[in-house]
Short mmCIF file of C-alpha atoms in Angstrom, two decimals:
data_model
loop_
_atom_site.label_atom_id
_atom_site.label_comp_id
_atom_site.label_asym_id
_atom_site.label_seq_id
_atom_site.Cartn_x
_atom_site.Cartn_y
_atom_site.Cartn_z
CA UNK A 8 110.35 95.27 91.49
CA UNK A 9 109.50 96.60 88.03
CA UNK A 10 105.76 96.98 87.49
CA UNK A 11 104.01 95.86 83.88
CA UNK A 12 105.68 97.98 81.36
CA UNK A 13 104.18 98.63 77.84
CA UNK A 14 105.69 99.91 74.56
CA UNK A 15 105.18 102.59 72.82
CA UNK A 16 103.87 104.86 74.96
CA UNK A 17 101.69 106.77 72.34
CA UNK A 18 101.50 105.83 68.72
CA UNK A 19 99.93 107.69 65.47
CA UNK A 20 98.69 105.53 62.67
CA UNK A 21 96.71 106.17 59.44
CA UNK A 22 93.21 103.73 58.34
CA UNK A 23 94.03 100.38 56.86
CA UNK A 24 97.84 100.43 58.60
CA UNK A 25 98.71 97.60 61.04
CA UNK A 26 99.90 97.97 64.77
CA UNK A 27 101.62 95.99 67.38
CA UNK A 28 101.80 96.85 71.12
CA UNK A 29 104.26 95.54 73.58
CA UNK A 30 103.95 94.33 77.05
CA UNK A 31 106.39 92.85 79.97
CA UNK A 32 104.39 91.38 82.71
CA UNK A 33 105.57 91.72 86.49
CA UNK A 34 108.46 89.09 87.23
CA UNK A 35 107.24 85.58 88.20
CA UNK A 36 103.56 86.33 86.47
CA UNK A 37 102.46 83.95 83.75
CA UNK A 38 99.07 85.51 82.81
CA UNK A 39 98.84 89.10 80.34
CA UNK A 40 95.54 90.20 79.58
CA UNK A 41 94.60 93.08 76.88
CA UNK A 42 92.02 95.71 77.14
CA UNK A 43 90.77 98.45 75.32
CA UNK A 44 89.76 101.91 76.69
CA UNK A 45 88.02 104.62 75.18
CA UNK A 46 88.04 107.85 76.61
CA UNK A 47 84.93 108.09 79.73
CA UNK A 48 84.75 104.28 79.62
CA UNK A 49 85.90 101.50 81.73
CA UNK A 50 88.30 99.18 79.96
CA UNK A 51 86.86 96.17 77.96
CA UNK A 52 88.52 92.87 77.64
CA UNK A 53 90.16 91.76 74.51
CA UNK A 54 92.30 88.68 75.71
CA UNK A 55 94.00 86.66 78.04
CA UNK A 56 97.17 84.25 77.58
CA UNK A 57 98.57 82.09 80.34
CA UNK A 58 101.52 79.93 79.50
CA UNK A 59 101.46 81.13 76.09
CA UNK A 60 98.12 79.63 75.50
CA UNK A 61 94.77 81.69 74.55
CA UNK A 62 92.36 81.22 77.63
CA UNK A 63 89.86 84.13 77.41
CA UNK A 64 88.51 86.36 74.25
CA UNK A 65 86.59 89.42 74.24
CA UNK A 66 83.88 90.39 71.84
CA UNK A 67 86.37 91.91 69.32
CA UNK A 68 86.66 91.01 65.56
CA UNK A 69 89.59 89.00 63.88
CA UNK A 70 91.52 92.06 63.21
CA UNK A 71 92.64 91.91 66.71
CA UNK A 72 95.15 89.20 67.56
CA UNK A 73 98.09 88.36 70.22
CA UNK A 74 100.50 86.15 71.38
CA UNK A 75 102.53 85.33 74.52
CA UNK A 76 106.49 84.34 74.32
CA UNK A 77 108.26 81.99 76.36
CA UNK A 78 109.23 84.82 79.00
CA UNK A 79 105.81 85.72 79.24
CA UNK A 80 105.78 89.21 77.44
CA UNK A 81 102.92 89.55 74.81
CA UNK A 82 101.99 91.47 71.82
CA UNK A 83 98.60 92.57 70.93
CA UNK A 84 98.10 93.21 67.08
CA UNK A 85 95.77 95.17 64.93
CA UNK A 86 95.35 94.73 61.40
CA UNK A 87 93.24 97.45 58.84
CA UNK A 88 92.78 100.19 61.58
CA UNK A 89 89.61 101.91 61.72
CA UNK A 90 89.21 105.24 63.15
CA UNK A 91 87.37 103.38 66.28
CA UNK A 92 90.52 101.95 67.18
CA UNK A 93 91.56 104.85 68.73
CA UNK A 94 91.64 104.22 72.61
CA UNK A 95 94.16 103.87 75.29
CA UNK A 96 95.45 100.10 75.25
CA UNK A 97 96.19 98.37 78.72
CA UNK A 98 98.33 95.29 78.93
CA UNK A 99 97.52 93.48 82.63
CA UNK A 100 99.52 90.50 84.30
CA UNK A 101 98.51 88.33 87.28
CA UNK A 102 99.37 85.42 89.24
CA UNK A 103 95.85 84.97 89.66
CA UNK A 104 94.04 85.99 86.73
CA UNK A 105 91.05 88.16 89.14
CA UNK A 106 93.82 90.09 90.55
CA UNK A 107 95.21 92.24 87.76
CA UNK A 108 98.32 94.72 87.76
CA UNK A 109 98.20 97.14 84.87
CA UNK A 110 100.86 98.85 82.89
CA UNK A 111 100.45 102.57 81.98
CA UNK A 112 99.00 101.68 78.56
CA UNK A 113 99.75 102.64 74.86
CA UNK A 114 97.55 105.53 73.51
CA UNK A 115 97.26 105.21 69.78
CA UNK A 116 95.50 107.44 67.64
CA UNK A 117 94.08 106.06 64.07
CA UNK A 118 93.71 109.30 61.58
CA UNK B 29 73.85 96.22 78.62
CA UNK B 30 76.75 96.46 80.92
CA UNK B 31 77.57 93.29 83.28
CA UNK B 32 78.65 95.53 85.98
CA UNK B 33 76.62 98.95 86.65
CA UNK B 34 78.41 101.50 88.74
CA UNK B 35 76.72 104.51 89.91
CA UNK B 36 76.29 107.37 90.22
CA UNK B 37 78.40 107.85 86.75
CA UNK B 38 80.02 111.24 88.14
CA UNK B 39 80.18 112.60 91.62
CA UNK B 40 81.78 116.14 92.56
CA UNK B 41 82.19 117.00 96.27
CA UNK B 42 83.92 118.91 98.54
CA UNK B 43 86.72 117.97 100.51
CA UNK B 44 85.81 116.59 103.78
CA UNK B 45 82.20 115.22 102.44
CA UNK B 46 81.51 111.41 102.53
CA UNK B 47 80.39 109.11 99.43
CA UNK B 48 79.24 105.75 98.57
CA UNK B 49 80.00 103.95 95.05
CA UNK B 50 77.96 101.45 94.24
CA UNK B 51 78.69 98.65 91.98
CA UNK B 52 75.51 95.90 91.06
CA UNK B 53 75.21 92.99 88.45
CA UNK B 54 72.58 90.34 88.13
CA UNK B 55 75.50 87.70 88.03
CA UNK B 56 77.11 86.06 90.91
CA UNK B 57 81.12 86.75 91.35
CA UNK B 58 83.26 84.64 93.09
CA UNK B 59 85.13 88.15 93.77
CA UNK B 60 85.19 91.41 92.82
CA UNK B 61 88.03 93.91 92.88
CA UNK B 62 87.91 98.23 93.07
CA UNK B 63 90.68 99.90 90.94
CA UNK B 64 91.31 103.39 90.80
CA UNK B 65 92.49 104.79 87.92
CA UNK B 66 94.04 108.70 87.14
CA UNK B 67 93.84 110.35 83.54
CA UNK B 68 96.72 108.64 81.44
CA UNK B 69 97.36 105.83 83.74
CA UNK B 70 96.52 102.38 84.30
CA UNK B 71 93.90 101.17 86.83
CA UNK B 72 95.45 100.20 90.28
CA UNK B 73 94.20 97.37 92.02
CA UNK B 74 92.79 98.75 95.89
CA UNK B 75 91.00 95.47 96.81
CA UNK B 76 89.86 92.00 96.23
CA UNK B 77 86.68 91.22 97.92
CA UNK B 78 85.81 87.23 98.04
CA UNK B 79 83.52 86.40 100.69
CA UNK B 80 79.46 87.46 100.66
CA UNK B 81 79.10 90.19 103.30
CA UNK B 82 82.73 90.87 103.44
CA UNK B 83 83.89 94.26 104.54
CA UNK B 84 87.52 95.56 103.99
CA UNK B 85 89.03 98.82 104.87
CA UNK B 86 91.78 100.08 103.38
CA UNK B 87 92.64 103.59 105.59
CA UNK B 88 89.31 105.99 104.79
CA UNK B 89 87.91 103.60 102.14
CA UNK B 90 85.58 100.90 103.06
CA UNK B 91 84.32 98.01 100.57
CA UNK B 92 81.77 95.91 101.14
CA UNK B 93 80.63 92.31 99.19
CA UNK B 94 76.95 91.87 99.01
CA UNK B 95 75.56 88.47 100.73
CA UNK B 96 74.39 87.30 97.45
CA UNK B 97 77.70 88.19 95.59
CA UNK B 98 76.26 90.15 93.15
CA UNK B 99 77.07 93.70 94.04
CA UNK B 100 79.73 95.56 95.70
CA UNK B 101 80.01 99.50 97.67
CA UNK B 102 83.02 101.55 98.09
CA UNK B 103 82.55 104.06 100.72
CA UNK B 104 85.11 107.00 100.77
CA UNK B 105 85.09 108.86 104.37
CA UNK B 106 86.48 112.31 104.55
CA UNK B 107 87.28 112.56 100.97
CA UNK B 108 90.43 114.44 99.93
CA UNK B 109 91.47 116.08 96.39
CA UNK B 110 93.64 112.81 96.30
CA UNK B 111 90.89 110.59 95.68
CA UNK B 112 89.86 112.58 92.79
CA UNK B 113 90.04 109.88 89.48
CA UNK B 114 88.02 107.11 88.17
CA UNK B 115 86.56 104.16 90.14
CA UNK B 116 86.16 100.70 88.69
CA UNK B 117 84.60 97.74 89.97
CA UNK B 118 85.60 94.61 87.86
CA UNK B 119 85.10 90.60 88.38
CA UNK B 120 85.18 87.69 86.04
CA UNK B 121 82.17 85.38 86.22
CA UNK B 122 83.96 83.37 83.57
CA UNK B 123 87.09 83.34 81.56
CA UNK B 124 86.70 87.45 80.81
CA UNK B 125 87.28 89.96 83.16
CA UNK B 126 84.52 92.96 83.08
CA UNK B 127 84.93 96.03 84.56
CA UNK B 128 81.85 98.48 85.47
CA UNK B 129 81.04 101.19 83.97
CA UNK B 130 83.04 103.72 85.94
CA UNK B 131 82.49 106.47 88.57
CA UNK B 132 84.37 109.62 88.04
CA UNK B 133 84.95 111.44 91.68
CA UNK B 134 86.30 114.90 91.84
CA UNK B 135 86.91 116.16 95.05
CA UNK B 136 86.81 119.93 95.46
CA UNK B 137 89.26 121.61 97.80
#
């Protein structure tokens, strides 16, 4: 079975630009969560979506938004990029919220 | 202040040694998970512990959930270089999923 897939793998953007990251969950998983991981730290929770509805939101500014599509894939959008947004963005899917399966991540660099 | 504190933060040991990683919180969790992450990759789920006092074994790895469900430990017996990585505990006391501060393990051949 295919695991969680994310695209793109790497991305370089300039301050002030907008970025869209994409995630396809494991087949049968209806929940998708997004995390930001800065080098040397554990992942920080951004959003959880279940059946296309937002179920949880971490402590991130409104520049961060997400949505889930009918096929359960998801997008994470970040507006007005800051240097501090440079990080590994991880997507995870799950049948049960507390057992999450992660994709390889998207490495975002903001210059 | 992190909801889940791990110790130690860094650990460098020789192949064959034993080690224990701790995950502590002041909050009660219905379950805790342990993940291992290698550089440039996403975390990989190792185990879920659910019942207070529960002990689970995964080959040379032993996981324990505290009786009060506020803490957990991971013990590795006879560590091997392939065990090198970032070990993360995680849990969701509510509708947010929290990861611990992480323990970076290096096993030297």
